Coordinates of C-alpha atoms in Angstrom, one line a residue:
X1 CA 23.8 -38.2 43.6
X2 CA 21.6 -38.2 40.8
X3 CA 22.9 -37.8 37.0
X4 CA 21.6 -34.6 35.2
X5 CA 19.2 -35.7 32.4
X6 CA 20.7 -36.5 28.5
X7 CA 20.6 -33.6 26.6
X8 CA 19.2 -34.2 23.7
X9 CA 21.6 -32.6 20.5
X10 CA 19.9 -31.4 18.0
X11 CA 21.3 -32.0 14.3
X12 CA 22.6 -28.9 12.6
X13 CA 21.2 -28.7 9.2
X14 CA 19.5 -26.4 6.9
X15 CA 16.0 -26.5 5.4
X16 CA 15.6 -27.9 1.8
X17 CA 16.1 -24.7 -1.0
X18 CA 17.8 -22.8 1.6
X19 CA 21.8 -21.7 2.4
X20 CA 24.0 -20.0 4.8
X21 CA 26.2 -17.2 3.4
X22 CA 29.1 -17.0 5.0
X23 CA 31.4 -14.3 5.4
X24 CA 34.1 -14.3 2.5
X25 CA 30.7 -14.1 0.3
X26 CA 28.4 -11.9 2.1
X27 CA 30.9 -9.5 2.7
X28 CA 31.4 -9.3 -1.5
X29 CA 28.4 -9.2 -1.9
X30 CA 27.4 -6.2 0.6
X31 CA 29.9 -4.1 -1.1
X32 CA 29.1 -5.2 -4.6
X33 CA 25.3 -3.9 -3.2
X34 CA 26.5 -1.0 -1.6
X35 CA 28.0 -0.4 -5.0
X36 CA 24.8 -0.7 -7.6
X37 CA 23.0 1.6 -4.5
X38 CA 25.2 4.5 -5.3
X39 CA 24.5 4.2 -8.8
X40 CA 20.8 4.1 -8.2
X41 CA 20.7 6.9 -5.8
X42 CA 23.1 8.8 -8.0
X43 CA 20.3 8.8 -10.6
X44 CA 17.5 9.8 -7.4
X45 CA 15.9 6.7 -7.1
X46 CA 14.4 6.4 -3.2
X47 CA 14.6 2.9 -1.1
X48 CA 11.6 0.8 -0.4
X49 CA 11.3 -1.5 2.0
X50 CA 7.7 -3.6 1.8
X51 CA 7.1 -6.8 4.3
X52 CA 7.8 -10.5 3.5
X53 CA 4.8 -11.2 3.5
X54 CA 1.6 -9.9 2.2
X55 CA -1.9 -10.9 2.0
X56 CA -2.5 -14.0 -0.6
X57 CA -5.0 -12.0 -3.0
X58 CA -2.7 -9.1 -2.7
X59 CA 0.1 -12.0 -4.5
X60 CA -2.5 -13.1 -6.7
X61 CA -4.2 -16.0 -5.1
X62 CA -7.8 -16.4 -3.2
X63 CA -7.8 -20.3 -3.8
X64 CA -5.7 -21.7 -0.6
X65 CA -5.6 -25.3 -2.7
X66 CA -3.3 -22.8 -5.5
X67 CA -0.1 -22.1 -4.3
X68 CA 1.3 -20.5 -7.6
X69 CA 1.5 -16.4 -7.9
X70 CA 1.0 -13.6 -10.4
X71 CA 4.3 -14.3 -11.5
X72 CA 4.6 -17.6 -12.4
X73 CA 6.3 -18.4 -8.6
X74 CA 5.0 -20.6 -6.8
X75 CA 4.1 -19.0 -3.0
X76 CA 5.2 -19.5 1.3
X77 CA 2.1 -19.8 2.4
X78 CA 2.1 -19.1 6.4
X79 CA -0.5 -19.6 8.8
X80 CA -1.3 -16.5 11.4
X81 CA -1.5 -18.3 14.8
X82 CA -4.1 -16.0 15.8
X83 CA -6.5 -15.9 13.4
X84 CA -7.2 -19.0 12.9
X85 CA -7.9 -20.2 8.8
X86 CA -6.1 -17.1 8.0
X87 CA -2.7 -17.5 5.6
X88 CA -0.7 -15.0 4.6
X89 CA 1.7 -15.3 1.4
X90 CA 5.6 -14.5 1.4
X91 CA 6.6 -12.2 -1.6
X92 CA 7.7 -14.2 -4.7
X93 CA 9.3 -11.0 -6.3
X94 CA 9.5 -6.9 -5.7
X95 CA 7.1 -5.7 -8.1
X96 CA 3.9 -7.0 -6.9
X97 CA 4.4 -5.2 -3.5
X98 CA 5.5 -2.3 -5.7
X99 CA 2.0 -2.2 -7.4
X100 CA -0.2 -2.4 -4.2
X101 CA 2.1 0.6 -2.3
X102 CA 1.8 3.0 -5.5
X103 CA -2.3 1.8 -5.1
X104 CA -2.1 2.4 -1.8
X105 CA -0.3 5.5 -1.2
X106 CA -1.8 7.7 -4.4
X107 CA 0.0 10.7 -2.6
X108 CA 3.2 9.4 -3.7
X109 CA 4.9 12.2 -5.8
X110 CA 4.4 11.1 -9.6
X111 CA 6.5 9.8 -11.2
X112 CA 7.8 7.6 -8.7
X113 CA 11.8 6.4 -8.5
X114 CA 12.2 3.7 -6.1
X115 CA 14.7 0.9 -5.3
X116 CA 14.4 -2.2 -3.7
X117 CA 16.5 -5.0 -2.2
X118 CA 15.8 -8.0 -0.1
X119 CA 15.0 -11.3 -0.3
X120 CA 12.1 -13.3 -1.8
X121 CA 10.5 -16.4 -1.5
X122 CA 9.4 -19.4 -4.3
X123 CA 8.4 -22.6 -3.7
X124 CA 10.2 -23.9 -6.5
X125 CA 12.3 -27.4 -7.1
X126 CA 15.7 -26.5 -5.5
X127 CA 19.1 -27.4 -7.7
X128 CA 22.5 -25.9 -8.4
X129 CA 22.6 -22.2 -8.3
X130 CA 18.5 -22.3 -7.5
X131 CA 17.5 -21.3 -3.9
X132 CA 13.8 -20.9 -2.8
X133 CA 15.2 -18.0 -1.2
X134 CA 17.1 -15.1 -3.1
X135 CA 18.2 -11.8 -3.8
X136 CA 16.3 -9.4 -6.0
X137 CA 17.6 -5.7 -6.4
X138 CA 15.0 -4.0 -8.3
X139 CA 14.7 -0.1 -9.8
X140 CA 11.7 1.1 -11.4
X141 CA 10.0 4.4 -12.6
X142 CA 6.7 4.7 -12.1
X143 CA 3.8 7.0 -13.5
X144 CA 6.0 8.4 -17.1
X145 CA 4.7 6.9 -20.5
X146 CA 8.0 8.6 -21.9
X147 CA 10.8 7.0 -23.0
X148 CA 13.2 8.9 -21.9
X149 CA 11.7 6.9 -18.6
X150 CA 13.2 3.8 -20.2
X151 CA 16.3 4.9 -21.6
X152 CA 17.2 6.1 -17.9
X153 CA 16.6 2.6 -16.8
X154 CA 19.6 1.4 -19.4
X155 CA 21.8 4.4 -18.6
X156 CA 21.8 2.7 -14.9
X157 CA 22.2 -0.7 -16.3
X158 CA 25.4 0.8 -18.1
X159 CA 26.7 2.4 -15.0
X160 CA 25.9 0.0 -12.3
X161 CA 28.2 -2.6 -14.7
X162 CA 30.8 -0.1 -14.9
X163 CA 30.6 0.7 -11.2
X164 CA 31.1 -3.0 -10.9
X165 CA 34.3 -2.9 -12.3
X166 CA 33.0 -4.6 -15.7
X167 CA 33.5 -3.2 -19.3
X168 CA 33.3 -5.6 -21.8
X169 CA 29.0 -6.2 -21.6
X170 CA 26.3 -5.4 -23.7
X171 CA 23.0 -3.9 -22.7
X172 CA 20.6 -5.4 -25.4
X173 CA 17.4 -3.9 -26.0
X174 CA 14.2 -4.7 -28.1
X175 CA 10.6 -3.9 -27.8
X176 CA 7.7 -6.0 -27.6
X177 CA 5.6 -4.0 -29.8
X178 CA 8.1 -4.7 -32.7
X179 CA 8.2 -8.4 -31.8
X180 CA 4.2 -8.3 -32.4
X181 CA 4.4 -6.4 -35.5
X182 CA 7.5 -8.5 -37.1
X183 CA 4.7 -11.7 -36.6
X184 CA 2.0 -9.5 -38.7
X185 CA 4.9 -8.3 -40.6
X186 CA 6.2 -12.0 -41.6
X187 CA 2.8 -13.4 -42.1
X188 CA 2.3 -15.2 -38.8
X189 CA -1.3 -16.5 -38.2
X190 CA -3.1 -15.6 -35.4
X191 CA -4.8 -19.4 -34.6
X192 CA -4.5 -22.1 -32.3
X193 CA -3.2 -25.7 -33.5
X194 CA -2.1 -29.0 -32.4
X195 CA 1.1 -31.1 -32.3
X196 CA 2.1 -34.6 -31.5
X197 CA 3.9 -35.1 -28.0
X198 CA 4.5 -38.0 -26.8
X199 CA 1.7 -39.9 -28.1
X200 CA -0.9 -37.1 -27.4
X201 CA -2.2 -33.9 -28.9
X202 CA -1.5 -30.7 -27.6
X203 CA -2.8 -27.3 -28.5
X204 CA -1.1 -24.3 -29.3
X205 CA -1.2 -20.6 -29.6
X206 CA 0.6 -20.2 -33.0
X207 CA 1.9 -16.5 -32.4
X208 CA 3.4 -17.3 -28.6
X209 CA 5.0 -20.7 -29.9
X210 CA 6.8 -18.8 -32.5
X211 CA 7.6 -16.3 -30.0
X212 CA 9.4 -18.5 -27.7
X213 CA 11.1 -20.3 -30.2
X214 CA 12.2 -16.9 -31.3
X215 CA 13.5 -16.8 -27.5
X216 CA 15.9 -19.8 -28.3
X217 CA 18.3 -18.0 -30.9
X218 CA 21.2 -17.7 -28.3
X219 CA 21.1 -21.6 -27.8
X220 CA 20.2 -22.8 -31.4
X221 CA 21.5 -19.8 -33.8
X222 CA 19.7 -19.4 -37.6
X223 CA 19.3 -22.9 -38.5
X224 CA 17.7 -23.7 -35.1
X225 CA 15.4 -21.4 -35.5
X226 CA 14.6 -22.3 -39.0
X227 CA 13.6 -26.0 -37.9
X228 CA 11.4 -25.1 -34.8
X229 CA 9.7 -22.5 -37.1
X230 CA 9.1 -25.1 -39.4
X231 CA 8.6 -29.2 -38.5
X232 CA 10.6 -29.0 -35.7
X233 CA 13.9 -30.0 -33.7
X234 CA 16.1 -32.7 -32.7
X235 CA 18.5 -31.3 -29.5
X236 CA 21.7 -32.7 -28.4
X237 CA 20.2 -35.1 -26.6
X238 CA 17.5 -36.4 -29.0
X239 CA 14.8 -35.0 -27.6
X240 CA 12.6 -34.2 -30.5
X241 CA 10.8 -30.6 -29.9
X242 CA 7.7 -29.9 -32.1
X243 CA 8.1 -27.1 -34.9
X244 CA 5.5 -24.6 -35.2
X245 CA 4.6 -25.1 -38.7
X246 CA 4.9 -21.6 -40.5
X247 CA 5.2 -21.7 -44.1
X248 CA 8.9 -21.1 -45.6
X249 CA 8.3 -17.7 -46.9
X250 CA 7.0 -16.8 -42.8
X251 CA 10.3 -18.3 -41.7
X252 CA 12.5 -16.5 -44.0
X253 CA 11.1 -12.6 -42.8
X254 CA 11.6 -14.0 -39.2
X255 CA 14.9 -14.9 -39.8
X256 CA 15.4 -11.9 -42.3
X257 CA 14.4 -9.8 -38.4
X258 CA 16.6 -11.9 -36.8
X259 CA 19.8 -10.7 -38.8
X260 CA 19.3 -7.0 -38.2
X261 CA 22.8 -5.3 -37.4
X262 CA 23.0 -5.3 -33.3
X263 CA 26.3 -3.3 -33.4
X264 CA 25.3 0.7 -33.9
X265 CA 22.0 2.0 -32.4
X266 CA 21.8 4.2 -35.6
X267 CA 22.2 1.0 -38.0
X268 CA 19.6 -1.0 -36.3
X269 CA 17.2 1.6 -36.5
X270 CA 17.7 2.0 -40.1
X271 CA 17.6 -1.4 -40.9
X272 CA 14.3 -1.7 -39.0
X273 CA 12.8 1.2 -40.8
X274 CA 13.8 -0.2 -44.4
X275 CA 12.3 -4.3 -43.1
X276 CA 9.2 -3.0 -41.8
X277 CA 8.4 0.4 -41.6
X278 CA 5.2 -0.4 -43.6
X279 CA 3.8 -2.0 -40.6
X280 CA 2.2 0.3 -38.1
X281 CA 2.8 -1.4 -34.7
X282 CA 6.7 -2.4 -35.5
X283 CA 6.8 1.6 -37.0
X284 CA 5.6 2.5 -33.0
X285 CA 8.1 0.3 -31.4
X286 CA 10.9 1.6 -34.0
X287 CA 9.9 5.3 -32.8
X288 CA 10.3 4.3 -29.0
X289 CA 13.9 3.0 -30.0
X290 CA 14.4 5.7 -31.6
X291 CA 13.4 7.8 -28.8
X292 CA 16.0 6.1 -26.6
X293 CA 18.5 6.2 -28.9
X294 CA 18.7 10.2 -28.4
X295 CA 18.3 9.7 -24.8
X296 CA 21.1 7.1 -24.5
X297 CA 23.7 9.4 -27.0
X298 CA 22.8 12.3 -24.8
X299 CA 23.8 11.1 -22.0
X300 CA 27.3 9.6 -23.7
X301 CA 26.2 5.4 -23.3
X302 CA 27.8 4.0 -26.3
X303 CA 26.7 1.3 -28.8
X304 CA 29.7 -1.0 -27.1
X305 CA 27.7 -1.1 -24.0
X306 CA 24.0 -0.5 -25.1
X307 CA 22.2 -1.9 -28.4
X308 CA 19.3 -2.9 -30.3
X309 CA 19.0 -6.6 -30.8
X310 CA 16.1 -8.3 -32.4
X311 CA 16.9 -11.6 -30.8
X312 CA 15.7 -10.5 -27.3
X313 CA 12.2 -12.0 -26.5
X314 CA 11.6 -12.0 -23.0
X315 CA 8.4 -11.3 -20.7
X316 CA 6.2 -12.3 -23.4
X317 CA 3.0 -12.1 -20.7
X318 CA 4.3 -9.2 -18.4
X319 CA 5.8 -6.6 -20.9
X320 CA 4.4 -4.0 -23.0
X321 CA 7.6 -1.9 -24.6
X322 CA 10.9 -2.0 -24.7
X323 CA 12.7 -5.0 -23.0
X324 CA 16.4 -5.2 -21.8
X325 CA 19.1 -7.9 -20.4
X326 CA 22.6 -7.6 -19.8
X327 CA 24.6 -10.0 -20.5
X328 CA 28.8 -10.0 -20.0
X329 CA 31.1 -10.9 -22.7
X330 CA 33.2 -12.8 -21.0
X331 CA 31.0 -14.7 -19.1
X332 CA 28.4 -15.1 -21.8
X333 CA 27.3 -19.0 -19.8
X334 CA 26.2 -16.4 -16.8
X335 CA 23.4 -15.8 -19.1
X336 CA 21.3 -12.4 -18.4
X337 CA 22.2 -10.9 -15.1
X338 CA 20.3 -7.7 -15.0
X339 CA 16.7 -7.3 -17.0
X340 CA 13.9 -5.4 -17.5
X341 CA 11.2 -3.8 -19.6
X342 CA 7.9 -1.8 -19.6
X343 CA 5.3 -2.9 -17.7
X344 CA 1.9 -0.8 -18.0
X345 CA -0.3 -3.1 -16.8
X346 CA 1.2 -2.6 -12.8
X347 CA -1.7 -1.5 -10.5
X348 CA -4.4 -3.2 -12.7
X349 CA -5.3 -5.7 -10.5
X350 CA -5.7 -2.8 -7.6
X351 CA -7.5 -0.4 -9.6
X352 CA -8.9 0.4 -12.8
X353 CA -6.9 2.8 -14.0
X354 CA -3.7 1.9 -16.0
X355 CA -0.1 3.6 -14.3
X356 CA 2.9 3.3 -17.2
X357 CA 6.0 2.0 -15.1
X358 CA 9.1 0.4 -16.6
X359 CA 12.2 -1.3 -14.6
X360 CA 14.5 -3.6 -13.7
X361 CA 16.2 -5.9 -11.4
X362 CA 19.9 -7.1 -11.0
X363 CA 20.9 -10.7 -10.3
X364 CA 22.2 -10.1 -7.4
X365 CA 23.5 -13.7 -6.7
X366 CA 24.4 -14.6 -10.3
X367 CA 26.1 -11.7 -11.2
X368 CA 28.2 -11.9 -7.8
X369 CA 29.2 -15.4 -8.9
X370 CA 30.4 -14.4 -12.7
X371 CA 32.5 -11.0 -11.2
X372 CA 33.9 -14.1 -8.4
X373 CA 34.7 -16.1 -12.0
X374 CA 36.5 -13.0 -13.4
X375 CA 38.4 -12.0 -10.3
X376 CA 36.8 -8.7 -9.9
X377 CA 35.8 -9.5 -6.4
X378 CA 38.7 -9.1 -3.5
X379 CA 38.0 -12.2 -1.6
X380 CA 38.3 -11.6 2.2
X381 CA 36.5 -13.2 5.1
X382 CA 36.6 -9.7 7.1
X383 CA 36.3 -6.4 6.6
X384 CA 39.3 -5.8 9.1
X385 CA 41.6 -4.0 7.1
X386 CA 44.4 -3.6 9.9
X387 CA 45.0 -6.0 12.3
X388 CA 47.1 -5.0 15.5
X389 CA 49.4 -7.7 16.4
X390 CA 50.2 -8.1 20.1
X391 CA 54.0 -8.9 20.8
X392 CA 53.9 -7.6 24.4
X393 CA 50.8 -8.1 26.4
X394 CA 52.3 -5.4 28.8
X395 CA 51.9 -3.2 25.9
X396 CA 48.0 -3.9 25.7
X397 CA 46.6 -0.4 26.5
X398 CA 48.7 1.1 23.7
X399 CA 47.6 -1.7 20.9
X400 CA 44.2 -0.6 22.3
X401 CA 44.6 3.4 21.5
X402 CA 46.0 2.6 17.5
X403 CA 43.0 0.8 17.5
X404 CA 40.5 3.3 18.6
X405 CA 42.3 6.1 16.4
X406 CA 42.6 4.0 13.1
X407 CA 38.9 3.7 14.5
X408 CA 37.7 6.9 14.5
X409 CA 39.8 7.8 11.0
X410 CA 37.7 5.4 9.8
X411 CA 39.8 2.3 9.2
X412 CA 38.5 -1.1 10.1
X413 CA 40.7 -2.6 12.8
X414 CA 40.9 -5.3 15.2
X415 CA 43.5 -5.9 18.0
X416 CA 44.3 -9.9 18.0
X417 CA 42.5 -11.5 20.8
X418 CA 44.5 -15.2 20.6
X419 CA 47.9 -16.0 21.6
X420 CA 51.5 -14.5 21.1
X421 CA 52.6 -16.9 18.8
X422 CA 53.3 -14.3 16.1
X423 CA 53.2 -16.4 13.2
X424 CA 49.6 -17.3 14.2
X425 CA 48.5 -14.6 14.1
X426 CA 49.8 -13.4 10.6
X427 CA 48.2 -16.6 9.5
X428 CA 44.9 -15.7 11.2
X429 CA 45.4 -12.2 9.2
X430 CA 46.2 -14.2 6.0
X431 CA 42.9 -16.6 6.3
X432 CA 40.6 -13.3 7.2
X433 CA 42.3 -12.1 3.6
X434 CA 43.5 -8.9 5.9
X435 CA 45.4 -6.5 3.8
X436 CA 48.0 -4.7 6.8
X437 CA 49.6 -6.2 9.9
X438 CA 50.5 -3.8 12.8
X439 CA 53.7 -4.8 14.7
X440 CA 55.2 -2.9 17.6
X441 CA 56.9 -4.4 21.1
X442 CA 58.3 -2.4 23.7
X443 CA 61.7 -1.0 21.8
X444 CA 59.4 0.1 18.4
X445 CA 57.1 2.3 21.3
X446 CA 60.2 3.5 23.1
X447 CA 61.4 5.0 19.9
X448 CA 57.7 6.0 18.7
X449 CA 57.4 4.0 15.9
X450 CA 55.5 1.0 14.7
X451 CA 55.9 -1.2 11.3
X452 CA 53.3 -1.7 8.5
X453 CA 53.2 -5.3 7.0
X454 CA 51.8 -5.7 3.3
X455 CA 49.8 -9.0 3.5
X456 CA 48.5 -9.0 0.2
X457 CA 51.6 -8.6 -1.6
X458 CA 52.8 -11.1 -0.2
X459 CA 49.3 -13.0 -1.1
X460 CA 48.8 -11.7 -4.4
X461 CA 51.6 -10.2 -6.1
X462 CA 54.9 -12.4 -5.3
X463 CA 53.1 -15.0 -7.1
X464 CA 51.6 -12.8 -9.9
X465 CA 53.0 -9.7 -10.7
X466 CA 56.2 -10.6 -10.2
X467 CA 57.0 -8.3 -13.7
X468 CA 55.6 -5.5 -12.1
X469 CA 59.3 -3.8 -10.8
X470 CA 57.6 -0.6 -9.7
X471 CA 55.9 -2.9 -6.9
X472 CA 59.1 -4.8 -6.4
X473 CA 60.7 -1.8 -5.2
X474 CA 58.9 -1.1 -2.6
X475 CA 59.2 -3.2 0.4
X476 CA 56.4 -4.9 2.0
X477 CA 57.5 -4.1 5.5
X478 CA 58.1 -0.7 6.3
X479 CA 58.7 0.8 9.7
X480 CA 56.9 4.3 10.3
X481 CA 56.8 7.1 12.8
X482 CA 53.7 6.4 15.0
X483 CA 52.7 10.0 15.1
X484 CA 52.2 9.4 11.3
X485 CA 50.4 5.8 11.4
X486 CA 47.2 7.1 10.2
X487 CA 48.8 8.1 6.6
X488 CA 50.8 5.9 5.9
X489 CA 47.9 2.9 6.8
X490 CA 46.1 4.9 4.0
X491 CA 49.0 5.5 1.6
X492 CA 49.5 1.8 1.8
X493 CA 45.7 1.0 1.2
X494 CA 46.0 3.1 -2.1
X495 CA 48.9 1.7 -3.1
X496 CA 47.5 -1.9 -2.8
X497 CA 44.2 -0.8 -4.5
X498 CA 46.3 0.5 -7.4
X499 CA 48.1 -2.2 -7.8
X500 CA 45.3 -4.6 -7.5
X501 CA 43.5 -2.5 -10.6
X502 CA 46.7 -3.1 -12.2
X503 CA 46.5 -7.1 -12.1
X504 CA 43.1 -7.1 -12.9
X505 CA 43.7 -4.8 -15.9
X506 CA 46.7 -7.4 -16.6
X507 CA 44.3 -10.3 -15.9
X508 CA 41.7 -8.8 -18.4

């Protein structure tokens, strides 16, 4: 008899850049999605869904031997197998597809809301927390010059972080056009020069140098600052960074800008106003604040969760106005997790006429990770939120009706498909993270009732809240008529949602 050939096993593995998501964190994050939608569409803001990939001159590139895009990323290039010399280019972020639809469609009703999610692409060198493929959940108003445009852009920053459970964040804003007139305003030159790296002269714009040094107050703080605006910078590791070379009197009005109040909108503005009024193109960018401002009280955002702040420099070749970040209070080393700006420069490359447009996108993957780090994410490996026990297989077809009518009220369930051994399956309920086991046998249906099994108490709260009597009192099996199973599931889901608020409260 002859043997059947080897078959060859292939190794499982994962290209270089790229990761699985399994279900504990995909299932987060879909809800934590399904979340920041609501809030989008709350505010009428449309989905958009543009391919993966695009033509290359379309991302910015008609060299094949340049790989890099319009936004700094570097681009997927992929061959079409029936065109042969023909690539094609796999987005590197939302906007750029954004800008050739609004080009493309100029029927499009003006202005323009739209939200996107989906995944991009970026050739970029992989490391912790950096994937060449990621998330982007963008929102963006296009065709309005007015700032009332942009202030609605931080009112959705505000609620989105709120929706998310968060309250202790900060919604910092600036604008680039008082950036650019604080460097007139403080005496900046407008020149290139050189410095001495490594042995070798390099030439500098003096304006953007001292714009991203500017950029590095969060890191450095006032005396930082102060040395890269000057003859430069020794870091931690002693690295020596090249200062820009400003005279003292220029450092001291940057620094003076630096140290205006970021606590009331109303202070800032004033402050701003008495620094550097005088100058015409800060005096702009303080009316668009100002302009905000009256938005943002209007619609009740308070200075605790939106302000101006002097210290944000960000898009310096990409933004035109006001620019914002979000960073979280608690979790300050999660750095900016939502950001955006102004951007009037969006079809430009499509056609000649200039379309205001101002947005933003969420961090999707970062900011999942700093609500996992401050337990505002219920960690479960399954949206199941009842499983059915089986302790009589005879019993099967009526395991199978609970299902189908917790089912159709809209309550995930699944009937256990393993063995009998019931204290496998509570521990397959307690690995899923499943909030309610079902258990009936033959006696509970003779007598038409089942009983309700509080899993997460039992996960959460005998080892947490154990001060919490009002919790204690109630016991975490209850037995229930089955003509009423469809209530009390849900009166026990609110209770363990109210209780969960609580030790997050308590956790806070």
């Amino acid at each position: 008899m002859s043997q059947k050939p080897k078959q060859l096993k292939v190794e499982p593995r994962l290209l270089r850049g790229f990761r699985d998501i399994l279900p504990e964190d995909l299932i987060a994050r879909d809800r934590m999605i399904g979340a920041i939608r609501g809030v989008f569409e709350a505010h009428g803001f449309a989905p958009l869904a543009t391919p993966a990939l695009e033509p290359l001159d379309v991302l910015g590139r008609t060299d094949l031997e340049d790989d890099s895009g319009t936004g700094g990323g570097s681009i997927f290039r992929v061959v079409d197998p029936d065109e042969p010399g023909a690539f094609y280019g796999m987005r590197f972020d939302m906007t750029v597809p954004l800008a050739r639809v609004v080009s493309q469609y100029p029927d499009l009703p003006r202005p323009f809301r739209r939200y996107a999610v989906g995944p991009v692409y970026r050739v970029d060198k992989p490391g912790p927390g950096r994937f060449r493929e990621f998330l982007q959940f963008d929102l963006d108003i296009v065709g309005s010059e007015k700032m009332e445009a942009d202030a609605e852009i931080v009112s959705c920053m505000v609620e989105t972080l709120q929706a998310l459970g968060l309250e202790r964040f900060k919604v910092r804003v600036n604008n680039r056009k008082i950036l650019s007139g604080a460097l007139e305003f403080a005496g900046v030159p407008d020149e290139q020069r050189e410095a001495k790296v490594a042995g070798r002269s390099v030439a500098f714009d003096v304006r953007l140098e001292t714009l991203r040094s500017l950029d590095k107050f969060d890191r450095v703080g006032f005396d930082g600052i102060a040395e890269l605006l000057g003859g430069g910078r020794r870091d931690e590791t002693g690295d020596f960074k090249f200062g820009v070379g400003l005279a003292d009197t220029c450092i001291d009005k940057l620094l003076a800008f630096l140290r205006v109040p970021n606590r009331a909108r109303a202070e800032s503005l004033e402050a701003l106003r008495a620094l550097m009024g005088g100058n015409a193109l800060a005096s702009e960018g303080i009316s668009e604040l100002a302009e905000i401002d009256a938005v943002l009280t209007a619609l009740g955002v308070a200075d605790a969760h939106a302000a101006f702040d002097m210290t944000i420099v960000r898009g310096l070749a990409y933004y035109t106005g006001p620019v914002f970040e979000a960073v979280l209070l608690d979790a300050p080393e999660f750095g900016s997790v939502f950001s955006g700006g102004r951007y009037d420069g969006l079809v430009q490359r499509f056609q000649s006429a200039e379309i205001p447009a101002v947005g933003a996108s969420v961090g999707v993957d970062r900011l999942l990770v700093a609500l996992q780090h401050l337990k505002l994410v219920e960690r479960r490996s399954s949206p199941t939120e009842v499983l059915i026990t089986v302790m009589d297989p005879s019993q099967r077809n009526q395991y199978l009706a609970m299902a189908a009518e917790l089912r159709r009220a809209g309550i995930a369930t699944e009937v256990f498909l393993g063995g009998r051994n019931f204290g496998k399956q509570l521990k397959y309920a307690d690995r899923l993270g499943i909030p309610i086991a079902l258990i009936a046998g033959g006696d509970e249906f003779s007598r038409g009732e089942v009983a309700l099994k509080d899993l997460w108490a039992g996960r959460e709260l005998s080892k947490q809240l154990a001060s919490f009597e009002e919790w204690r009192e109630n016991p975490t099996q209850v037995t229930v008529a089955r003509a009423r199973l469809i209530d009390e599931v849900r009166a026990m889901r609110e209770r363990q949602r109210h209780f969960e608020q609580k030790l997050r409260s308590a956790q806070a």
